Coordinates of C-alpha atoms in Angstrom, one line a residue:
Chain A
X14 CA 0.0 0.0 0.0
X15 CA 1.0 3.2 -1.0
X16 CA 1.4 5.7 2.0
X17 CA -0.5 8.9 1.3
X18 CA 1.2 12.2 3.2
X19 CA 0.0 15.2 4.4
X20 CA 1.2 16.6 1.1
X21 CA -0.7 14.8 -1.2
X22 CA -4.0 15.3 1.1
X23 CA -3.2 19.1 0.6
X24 CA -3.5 18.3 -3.2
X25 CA -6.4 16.9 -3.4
X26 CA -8.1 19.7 -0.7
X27 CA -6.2 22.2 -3.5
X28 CA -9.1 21.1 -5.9
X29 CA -12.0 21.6 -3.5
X30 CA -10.5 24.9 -2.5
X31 CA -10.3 25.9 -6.5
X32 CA -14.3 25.0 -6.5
X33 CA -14.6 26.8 -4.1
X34 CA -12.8 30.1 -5.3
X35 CA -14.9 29.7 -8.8
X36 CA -18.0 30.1 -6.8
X37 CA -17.2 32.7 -4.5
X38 CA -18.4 35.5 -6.4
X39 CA -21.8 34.3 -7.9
X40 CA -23.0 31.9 -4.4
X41 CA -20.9 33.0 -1.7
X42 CA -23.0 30.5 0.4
X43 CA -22.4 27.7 -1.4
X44 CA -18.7 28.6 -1.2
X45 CA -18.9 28.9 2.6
X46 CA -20.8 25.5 2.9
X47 CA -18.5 23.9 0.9
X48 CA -15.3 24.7 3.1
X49 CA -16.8 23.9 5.8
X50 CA -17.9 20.7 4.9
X51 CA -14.5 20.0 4.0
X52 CA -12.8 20.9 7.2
X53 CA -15.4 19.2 9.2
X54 CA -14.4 16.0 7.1
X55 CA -10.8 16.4 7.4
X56 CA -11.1 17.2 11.6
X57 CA -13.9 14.3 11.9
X58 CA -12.0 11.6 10.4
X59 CA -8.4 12.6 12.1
X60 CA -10.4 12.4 15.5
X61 CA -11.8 8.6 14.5
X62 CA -8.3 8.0 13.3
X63 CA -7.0 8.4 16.5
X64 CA -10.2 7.4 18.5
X65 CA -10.1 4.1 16.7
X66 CA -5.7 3.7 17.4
X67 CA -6.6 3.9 21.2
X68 CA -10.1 1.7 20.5
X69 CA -8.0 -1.3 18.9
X70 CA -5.3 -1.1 22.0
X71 CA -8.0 -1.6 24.4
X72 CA -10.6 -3.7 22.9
X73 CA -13.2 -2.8 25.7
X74 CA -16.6 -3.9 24.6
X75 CA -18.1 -1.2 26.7
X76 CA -16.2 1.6 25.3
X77 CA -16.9 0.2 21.9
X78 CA -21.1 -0.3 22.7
X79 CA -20.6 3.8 24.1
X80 CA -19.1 5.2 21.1
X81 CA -22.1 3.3 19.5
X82 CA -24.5 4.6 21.2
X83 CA -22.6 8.5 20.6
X84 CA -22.9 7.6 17.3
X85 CA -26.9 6.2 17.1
X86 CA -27.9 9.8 18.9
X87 CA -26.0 12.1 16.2
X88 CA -27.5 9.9 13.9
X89 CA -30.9 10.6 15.3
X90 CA -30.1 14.1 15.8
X91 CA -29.3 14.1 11.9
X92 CA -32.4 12.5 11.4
X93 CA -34.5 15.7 13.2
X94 CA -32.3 18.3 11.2
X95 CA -33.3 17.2 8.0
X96 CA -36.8 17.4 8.7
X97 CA -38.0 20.6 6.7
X98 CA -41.3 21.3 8.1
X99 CA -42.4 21.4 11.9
X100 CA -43.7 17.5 12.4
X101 CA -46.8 16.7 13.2
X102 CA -45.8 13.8 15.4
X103 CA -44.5 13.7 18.8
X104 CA -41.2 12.1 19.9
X105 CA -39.4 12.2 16.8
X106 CA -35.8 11.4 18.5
X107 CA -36.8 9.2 20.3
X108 CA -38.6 7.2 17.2
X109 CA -35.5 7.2 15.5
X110 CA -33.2 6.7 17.8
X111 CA -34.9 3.7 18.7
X112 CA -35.5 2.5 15.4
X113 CA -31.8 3.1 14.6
X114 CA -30.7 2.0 18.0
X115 CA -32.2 -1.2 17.6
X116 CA -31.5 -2.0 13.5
X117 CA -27.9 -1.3 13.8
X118 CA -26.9 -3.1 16.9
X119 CA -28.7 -6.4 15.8
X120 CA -27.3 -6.1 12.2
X121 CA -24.4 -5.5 14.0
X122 CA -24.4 -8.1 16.9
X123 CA -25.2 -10.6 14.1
X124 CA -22.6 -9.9 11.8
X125 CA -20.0 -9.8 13.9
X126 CA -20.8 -13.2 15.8
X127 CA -22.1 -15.2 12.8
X128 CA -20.2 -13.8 10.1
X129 CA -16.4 -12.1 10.9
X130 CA -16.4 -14.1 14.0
X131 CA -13.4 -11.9 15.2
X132 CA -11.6 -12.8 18.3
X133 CA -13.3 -11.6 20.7
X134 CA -15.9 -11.2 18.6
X135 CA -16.7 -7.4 19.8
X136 CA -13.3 -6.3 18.1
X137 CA -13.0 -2.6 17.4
X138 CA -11.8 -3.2 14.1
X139 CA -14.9 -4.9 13.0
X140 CA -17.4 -3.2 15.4
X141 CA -17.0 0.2 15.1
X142 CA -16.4 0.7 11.2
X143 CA -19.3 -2.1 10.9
X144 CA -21.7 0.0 13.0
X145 CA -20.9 3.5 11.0
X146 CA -21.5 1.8 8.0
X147 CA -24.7 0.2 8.8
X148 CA -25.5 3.5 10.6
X149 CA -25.0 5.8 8.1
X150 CA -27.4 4.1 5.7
X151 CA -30.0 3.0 8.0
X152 CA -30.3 6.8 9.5
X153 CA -30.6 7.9 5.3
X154 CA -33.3 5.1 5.2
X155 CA -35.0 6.3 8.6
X156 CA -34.8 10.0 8.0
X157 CA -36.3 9.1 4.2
X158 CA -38.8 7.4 5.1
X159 CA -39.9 9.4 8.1
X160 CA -39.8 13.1 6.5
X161 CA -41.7 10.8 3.5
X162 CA -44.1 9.9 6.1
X163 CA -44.8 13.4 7.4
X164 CA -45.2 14.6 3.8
X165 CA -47.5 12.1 2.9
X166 CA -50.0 12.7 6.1
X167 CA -49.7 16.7 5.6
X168 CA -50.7 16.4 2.1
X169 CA -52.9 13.9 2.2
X170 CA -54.3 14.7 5.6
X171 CA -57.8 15.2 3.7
X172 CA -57.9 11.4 2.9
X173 CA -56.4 9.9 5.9
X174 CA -59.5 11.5 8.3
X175 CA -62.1 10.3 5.6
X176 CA -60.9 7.4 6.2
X177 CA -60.7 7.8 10.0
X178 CA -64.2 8.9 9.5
X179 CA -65.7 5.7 7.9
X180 CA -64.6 4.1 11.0
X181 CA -61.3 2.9 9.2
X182 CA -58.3 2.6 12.3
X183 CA -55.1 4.2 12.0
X184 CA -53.7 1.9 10.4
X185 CA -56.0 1.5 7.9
X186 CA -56.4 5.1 7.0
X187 CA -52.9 5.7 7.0
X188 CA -52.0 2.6 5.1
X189 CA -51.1 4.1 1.2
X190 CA -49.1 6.3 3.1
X191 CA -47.2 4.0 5.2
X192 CA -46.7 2.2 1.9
X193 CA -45.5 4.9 0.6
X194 CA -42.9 6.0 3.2
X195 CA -41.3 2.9 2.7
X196 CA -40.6 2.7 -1.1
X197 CA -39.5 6.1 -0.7
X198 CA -36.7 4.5 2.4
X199 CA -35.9 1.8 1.0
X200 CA -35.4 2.9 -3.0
X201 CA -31.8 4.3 -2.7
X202 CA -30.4 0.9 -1.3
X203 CA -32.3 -1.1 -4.1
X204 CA -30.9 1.2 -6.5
X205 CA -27.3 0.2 -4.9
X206 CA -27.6 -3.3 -5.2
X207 CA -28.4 -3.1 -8.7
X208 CA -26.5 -0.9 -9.9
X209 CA -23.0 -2.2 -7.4
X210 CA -20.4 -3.2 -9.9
X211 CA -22.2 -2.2 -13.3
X212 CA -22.8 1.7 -13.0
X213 CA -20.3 2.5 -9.7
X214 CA -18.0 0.5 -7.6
X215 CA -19.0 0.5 -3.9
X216 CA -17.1 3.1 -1.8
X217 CA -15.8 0.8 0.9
X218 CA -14.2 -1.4 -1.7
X219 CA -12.7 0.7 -3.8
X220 CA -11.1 1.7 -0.6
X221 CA -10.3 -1.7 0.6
X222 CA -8.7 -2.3 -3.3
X223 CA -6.6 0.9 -3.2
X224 CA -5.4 0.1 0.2
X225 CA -4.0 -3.2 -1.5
X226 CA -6.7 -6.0 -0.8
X227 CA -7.1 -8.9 -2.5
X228 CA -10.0 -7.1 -4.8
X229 CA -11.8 -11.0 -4.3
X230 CA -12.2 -10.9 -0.5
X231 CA -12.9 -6.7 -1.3
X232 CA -16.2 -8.0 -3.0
X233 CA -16.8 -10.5 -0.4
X234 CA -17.1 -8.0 2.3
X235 CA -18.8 -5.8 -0.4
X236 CA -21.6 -7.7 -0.5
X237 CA -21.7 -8.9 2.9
X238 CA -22.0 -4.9 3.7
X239 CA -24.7 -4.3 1.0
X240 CA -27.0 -6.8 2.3
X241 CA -26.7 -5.5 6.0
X242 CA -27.4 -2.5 4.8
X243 CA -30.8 -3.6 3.2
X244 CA -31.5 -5.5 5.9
X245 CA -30.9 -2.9 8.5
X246 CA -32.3 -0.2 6.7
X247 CA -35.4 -2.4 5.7
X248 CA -36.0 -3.4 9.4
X249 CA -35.1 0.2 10.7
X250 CA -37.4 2.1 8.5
X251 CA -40.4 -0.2 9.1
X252 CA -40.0 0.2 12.7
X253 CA -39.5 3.9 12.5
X254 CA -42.7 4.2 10.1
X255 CA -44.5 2.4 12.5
X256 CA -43.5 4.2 15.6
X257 CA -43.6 7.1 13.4
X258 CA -47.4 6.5 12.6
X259 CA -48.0 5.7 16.0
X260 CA -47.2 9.1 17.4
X261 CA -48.9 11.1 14.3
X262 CA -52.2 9.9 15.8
X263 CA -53.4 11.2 19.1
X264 CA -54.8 8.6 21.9
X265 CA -58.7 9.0 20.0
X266 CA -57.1 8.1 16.8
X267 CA -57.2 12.0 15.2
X268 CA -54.3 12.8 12.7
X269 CA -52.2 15.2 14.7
X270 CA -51.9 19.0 13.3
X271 CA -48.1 19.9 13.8
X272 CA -49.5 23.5 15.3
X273 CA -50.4 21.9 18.5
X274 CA -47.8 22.0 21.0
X275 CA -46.1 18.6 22.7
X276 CA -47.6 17.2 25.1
X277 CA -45.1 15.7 26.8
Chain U
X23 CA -89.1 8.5 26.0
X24 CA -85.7 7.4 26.8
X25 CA -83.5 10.0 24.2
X26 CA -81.4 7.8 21.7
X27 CA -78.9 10.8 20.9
X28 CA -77.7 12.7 23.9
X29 CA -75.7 15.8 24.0
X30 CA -74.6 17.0 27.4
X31 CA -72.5 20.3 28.2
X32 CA -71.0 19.9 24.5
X33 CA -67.8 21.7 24.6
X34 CA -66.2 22.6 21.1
X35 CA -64.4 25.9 19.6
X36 CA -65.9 28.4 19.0
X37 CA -68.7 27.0 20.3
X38 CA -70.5 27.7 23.6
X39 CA -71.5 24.7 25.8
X40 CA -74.8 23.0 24.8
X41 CA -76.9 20.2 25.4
X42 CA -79.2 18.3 23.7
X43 CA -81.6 15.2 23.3
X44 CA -82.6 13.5 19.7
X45 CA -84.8 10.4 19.3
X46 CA -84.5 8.0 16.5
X47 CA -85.9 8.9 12.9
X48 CA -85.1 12.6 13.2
X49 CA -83.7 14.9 10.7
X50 CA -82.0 17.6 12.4
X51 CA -80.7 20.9 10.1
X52 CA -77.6 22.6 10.8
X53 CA -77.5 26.3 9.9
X54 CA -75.3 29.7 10.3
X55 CA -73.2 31.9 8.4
X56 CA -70.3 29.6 6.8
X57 CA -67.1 29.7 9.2
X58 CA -70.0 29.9 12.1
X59 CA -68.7 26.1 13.2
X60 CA -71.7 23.7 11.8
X61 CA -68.2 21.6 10.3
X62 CA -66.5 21.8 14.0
X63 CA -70.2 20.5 15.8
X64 CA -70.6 17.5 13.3
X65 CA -67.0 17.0 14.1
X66 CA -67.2 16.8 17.7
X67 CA -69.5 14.3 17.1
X68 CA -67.6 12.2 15.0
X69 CA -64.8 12.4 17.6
X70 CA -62.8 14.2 14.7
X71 CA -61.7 17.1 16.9
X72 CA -60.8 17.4 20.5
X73 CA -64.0 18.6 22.6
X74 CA -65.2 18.4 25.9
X75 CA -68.6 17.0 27.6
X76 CA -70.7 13.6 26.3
X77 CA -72.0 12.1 23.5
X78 CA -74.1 9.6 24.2
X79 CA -76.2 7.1 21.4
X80 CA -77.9 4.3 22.6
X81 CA -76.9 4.9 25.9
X82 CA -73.3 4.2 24.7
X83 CA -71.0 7.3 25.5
X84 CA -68.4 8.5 22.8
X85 CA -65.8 8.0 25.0
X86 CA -65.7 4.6 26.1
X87 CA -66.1 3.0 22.9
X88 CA -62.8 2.6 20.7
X89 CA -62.6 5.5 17.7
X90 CA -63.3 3.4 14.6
X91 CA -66.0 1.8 16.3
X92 CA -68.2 5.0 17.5
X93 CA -67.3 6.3 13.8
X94 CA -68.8 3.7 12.0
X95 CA -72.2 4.3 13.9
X96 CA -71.6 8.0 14.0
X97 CA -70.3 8.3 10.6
X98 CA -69.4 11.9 9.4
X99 CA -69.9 12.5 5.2
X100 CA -67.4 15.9 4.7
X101 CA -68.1 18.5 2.7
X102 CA -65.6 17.5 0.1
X103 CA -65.2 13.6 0.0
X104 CA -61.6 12.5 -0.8
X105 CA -61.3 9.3 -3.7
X106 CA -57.8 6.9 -2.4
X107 CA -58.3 4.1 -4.6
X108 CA -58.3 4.3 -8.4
X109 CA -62.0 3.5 -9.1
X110 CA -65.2 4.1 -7.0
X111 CA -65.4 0.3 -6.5
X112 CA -62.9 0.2 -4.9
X113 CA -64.0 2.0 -2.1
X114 CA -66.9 -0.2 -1.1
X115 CA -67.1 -3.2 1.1
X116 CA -70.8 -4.3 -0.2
X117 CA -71.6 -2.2 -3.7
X118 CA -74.2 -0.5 -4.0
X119 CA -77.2 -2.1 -5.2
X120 CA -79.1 -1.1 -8.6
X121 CA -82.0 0.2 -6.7
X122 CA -79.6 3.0 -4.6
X123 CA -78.0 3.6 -8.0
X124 CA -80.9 4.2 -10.1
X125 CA -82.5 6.3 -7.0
X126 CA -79.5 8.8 -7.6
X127 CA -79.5 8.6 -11.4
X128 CA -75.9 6.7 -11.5
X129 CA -75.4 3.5 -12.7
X130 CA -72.7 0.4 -12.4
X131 CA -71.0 1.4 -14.8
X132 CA -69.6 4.8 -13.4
X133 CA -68.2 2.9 -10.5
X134 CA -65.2 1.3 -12.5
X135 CA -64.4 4.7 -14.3
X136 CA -61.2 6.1 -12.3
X137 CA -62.2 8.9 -10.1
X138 CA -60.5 11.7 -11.7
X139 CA -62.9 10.9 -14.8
X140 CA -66.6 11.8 -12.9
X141 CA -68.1 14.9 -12.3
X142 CA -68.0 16.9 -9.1
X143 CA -72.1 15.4 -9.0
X144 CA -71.4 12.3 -9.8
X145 CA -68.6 12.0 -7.3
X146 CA -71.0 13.8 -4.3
X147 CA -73.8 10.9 -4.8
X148 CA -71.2 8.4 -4.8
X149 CA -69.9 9.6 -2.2
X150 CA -73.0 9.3 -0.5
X151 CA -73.4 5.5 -1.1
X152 CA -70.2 4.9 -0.1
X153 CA -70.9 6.1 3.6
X154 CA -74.1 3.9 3.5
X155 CA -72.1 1.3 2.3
X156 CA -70.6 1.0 5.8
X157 CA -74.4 0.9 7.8
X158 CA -73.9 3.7 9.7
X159 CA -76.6 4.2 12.2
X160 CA -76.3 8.4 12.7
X161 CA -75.3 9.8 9.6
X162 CA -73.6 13.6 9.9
X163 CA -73.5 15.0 6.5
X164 CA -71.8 18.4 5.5
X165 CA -73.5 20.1 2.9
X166 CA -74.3 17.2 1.1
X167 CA -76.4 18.3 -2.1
X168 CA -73.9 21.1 -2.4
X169 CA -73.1 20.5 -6.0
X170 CA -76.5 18.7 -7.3
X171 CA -78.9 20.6 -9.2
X172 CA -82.7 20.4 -7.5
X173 CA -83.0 17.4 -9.4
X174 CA -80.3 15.8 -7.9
X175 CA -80.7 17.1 -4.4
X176 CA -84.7 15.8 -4.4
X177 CA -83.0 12.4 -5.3
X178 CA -80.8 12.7 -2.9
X179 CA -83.8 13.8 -0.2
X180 CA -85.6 10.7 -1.2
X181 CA -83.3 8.4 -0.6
X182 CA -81.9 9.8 3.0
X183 CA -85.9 9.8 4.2
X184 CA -85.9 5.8 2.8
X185 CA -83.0 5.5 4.4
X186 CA -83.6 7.3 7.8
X187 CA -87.0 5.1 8.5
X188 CA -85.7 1.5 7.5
X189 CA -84.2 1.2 10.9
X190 CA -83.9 3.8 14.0
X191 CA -81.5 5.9 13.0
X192 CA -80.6 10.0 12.7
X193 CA -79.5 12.8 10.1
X194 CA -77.7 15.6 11.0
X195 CA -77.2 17.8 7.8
X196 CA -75.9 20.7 7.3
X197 CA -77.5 22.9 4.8
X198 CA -77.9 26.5 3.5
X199 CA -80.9 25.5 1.4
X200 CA -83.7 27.6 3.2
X201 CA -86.6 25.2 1.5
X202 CA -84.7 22.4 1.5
X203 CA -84.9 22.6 5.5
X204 CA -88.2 23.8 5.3
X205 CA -89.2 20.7 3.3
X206 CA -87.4 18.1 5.2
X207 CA -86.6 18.4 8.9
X208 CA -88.0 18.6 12.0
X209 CA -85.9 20.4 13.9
X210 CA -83.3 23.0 13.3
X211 CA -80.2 24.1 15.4
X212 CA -79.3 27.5 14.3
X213 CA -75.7 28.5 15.4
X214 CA -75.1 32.3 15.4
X215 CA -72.0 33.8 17.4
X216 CA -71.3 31.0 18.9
X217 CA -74.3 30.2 20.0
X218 CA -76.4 27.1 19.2
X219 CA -80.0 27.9 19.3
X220 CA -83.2 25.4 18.4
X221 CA -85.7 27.0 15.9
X222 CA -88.3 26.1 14.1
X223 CA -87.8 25.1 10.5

């Protein structure tokens, strides 16, 4: 493997930093974004460097289920961010927290037993990349379908209590846009699969194959990766959607208006 | 006589409190200035929207009885029906029968066209059949004959007075149709500032 230096990073920043210049004058904004996106990257993954150096000399499963769980709340804090409007239902974090929470530590928990079988099976170097990938796409799944969700029942808010009306339960009334919700979570990871291989080549490989892997074992964990993904973003969405629906009713089954203020 | 509907210290914005007693085959009008709160009454008793005091019918109270099972005796007809499936079919659990068709000028056939296709008419009576598809026993119903010609809306009155005496039940209606409410109901509640007020018709 090829070391890369501080140097060479510096290039490839150099070309960012030109995009950036280009669009100074005409979207200053986009400019700004656009640095500081970069620095947060550069700063984020030197602290994971060296949070994961001091991970794999302990290999405490505690510390590594902690940096989990630090990890599971910023996604969930994510997932709240990219909500445009005000939501109509209550507990939000906490719906996809759980739903993440839950997901991405049984994905998780099962891969690493059943599948890298490390010793001990809890080993940072699994663990903790594991999780962030299976996070990562799981919260993009969860914050999809739940900001899909809210969409569908504000727009369609005229159906759903017709339907409420005709003495149709929630679930019932709200079930083309549950339906819905999901397609909409689940699309971008079916879209991956299909197009892995033909149309792009997989982030973590590509890495694995630049670092020097054996590009065979790359795919292997590829696809192992891919279908954890669906799985976990498949299972996390459906719960999220449900507990999602859940709160978006109140407790006499009346679609919630997001004007009213939480209740608890 | 034992009241079948019972209203008591009915609590709903912007209305003020008010109580009330209905028996079985009644046709009660709804009337005021639009924005006066006829939707928000029918609504309350629906359970669509939060309110306080009881609703009692058959001596069942609104709020011990689960939601979907108090709406489909107390089933609400909004002014503008919403269509989720592709066709009208689609949205019944029994069909409606020839006779109910041919009652409201509409035949079988209209029920397989997909919804966008039917008039704002067609889609109102269907509409109609659809909620007594479900065997509602109180039907609330917002301004129902809004976009029938008189035609229409007498076939529409026909059929709702069939309907109201082939088993106990009760209409609410909301209406701005002065002979129209002169012509079918019994009682009126007239809400004005507020305030709900029985009248004569």
């Amino acid at each position: 493997m090829r070391p890369i230096g501080n140097l060479e990073l510096a290039g490839s920043a150099l070309l960012v930093l030109l995009l950036a210049l280009l669009h100074l004058r005409s979207s200053p904004r986009l400019s700004r974004d656009l640095l500081i996106s970069m620095l947060r990257l550069i700063l984020q993954l030197s602290l994971i460097a060296l949070v994961l150096n001091l991970l794999f000399a302990q290999q405490n499963p505690w510390t590594v289920a902690a940096i989990g769980l630090v990890m599971v709340a910023s996604a969930g804090w994510e997932v709240r961010r990219r909500l445009k409007k005000r939501p109509l239902m209550q507990n939000l974090f906490r719906v996809s927290f759980f739903s993440m929470f839950l997901s991405s530590y049984v994905m998780c928990i099962f891969a690493l037993t059943l599948i890298t079988r490390a010793e001990p099976w809890y080993h940072p170097q699994y663990a903790i990349p594991l999780l962030g990938m299976l996070l990562g796409n799981t919260m993009n799944g969860i914050s999809l379908g739940l900001s899909r969700l809210q969409e569908n029942f504000s727009n369609n808010r005229a159906v759903v209590e017709h339907r409420l009306m005709m003495g149709e339960d929630m679930w019932q009334a709200s079930s083309l846009q549950r339906q819905e919700a999901l397609t909409a979570a689940m699309i971008p990871t079916i879209n991956g699969m299909a197009a892995a291989g033909l149309v792009s080549l997989p982030g973590m490989m590509t890495g694995q194959i630049l670092a020097g892997a054996d590009p065979e074992m790359a795919v292997r964990y590829q696809i192992m990766i891919f279908l954890l993904i669906a799985a976990g973003t498949g299972f996390g969405s459906w719960l999220a959607i449900y507990l999602g629906t859940r709160q978006s009713f109140d407790e006499r089954q009346r679609l919630r208006s997001p004007k009213a203020p939480a209740s608890h | 006589m034992q009241a079948e509907l019972e209203i008591t210290s009915l609590q709903v914005t912007p209305l003020q409190p008010w109580s009330g007693r209905f028996q079985a085959g009644e046709l009660i009008s709804i009337t005021g200035a639009s924005g006066s709160g006829k939707s928000r009454f029918l609504l309350a008793l629906a359970d669509m929207t939060a309110h306080e005091g009881s609703i009692r019918w058959r001596r069942q109270e609104q709020a011990s009885l689960p939601p979907p099972q108090w709406r489909s005796k107390v089933m609400l007809l909004p002014s503008n029906p919403s269509w989720w499936f592709a066709s009208a079919r689609d949205h019944f659990q029994q069909g409606p029968t020839d006779k109910d068709l041919e009652a409201l000028r509409l035949n079988q056939s209209l029920l397989d066209v997909p919804v966008e296709q039917l008039s704002t008419g067609e889609k109102q009576r269907l509409a109609l059949l659809r909620v007594l598809d479900r065997n509602p026993e109180v039907l609330l119903l917002d301004e129902a004959t809004a976009n029938l010609d008189d035609e229409g809306a007498l076939a529409v009155e026909s059929l709702l007075l069939r309907w109201l005496r082939e088993a106990p039940r009760l209409i609410f209606w909301s209406s701005h149709h002065r002979e129209q409410i002169k012509r079918l109901s019994g009682r009126e509640l007239h809400i004005d500032h507020g305030c709900i007020r029985e009248r004569k018709p």
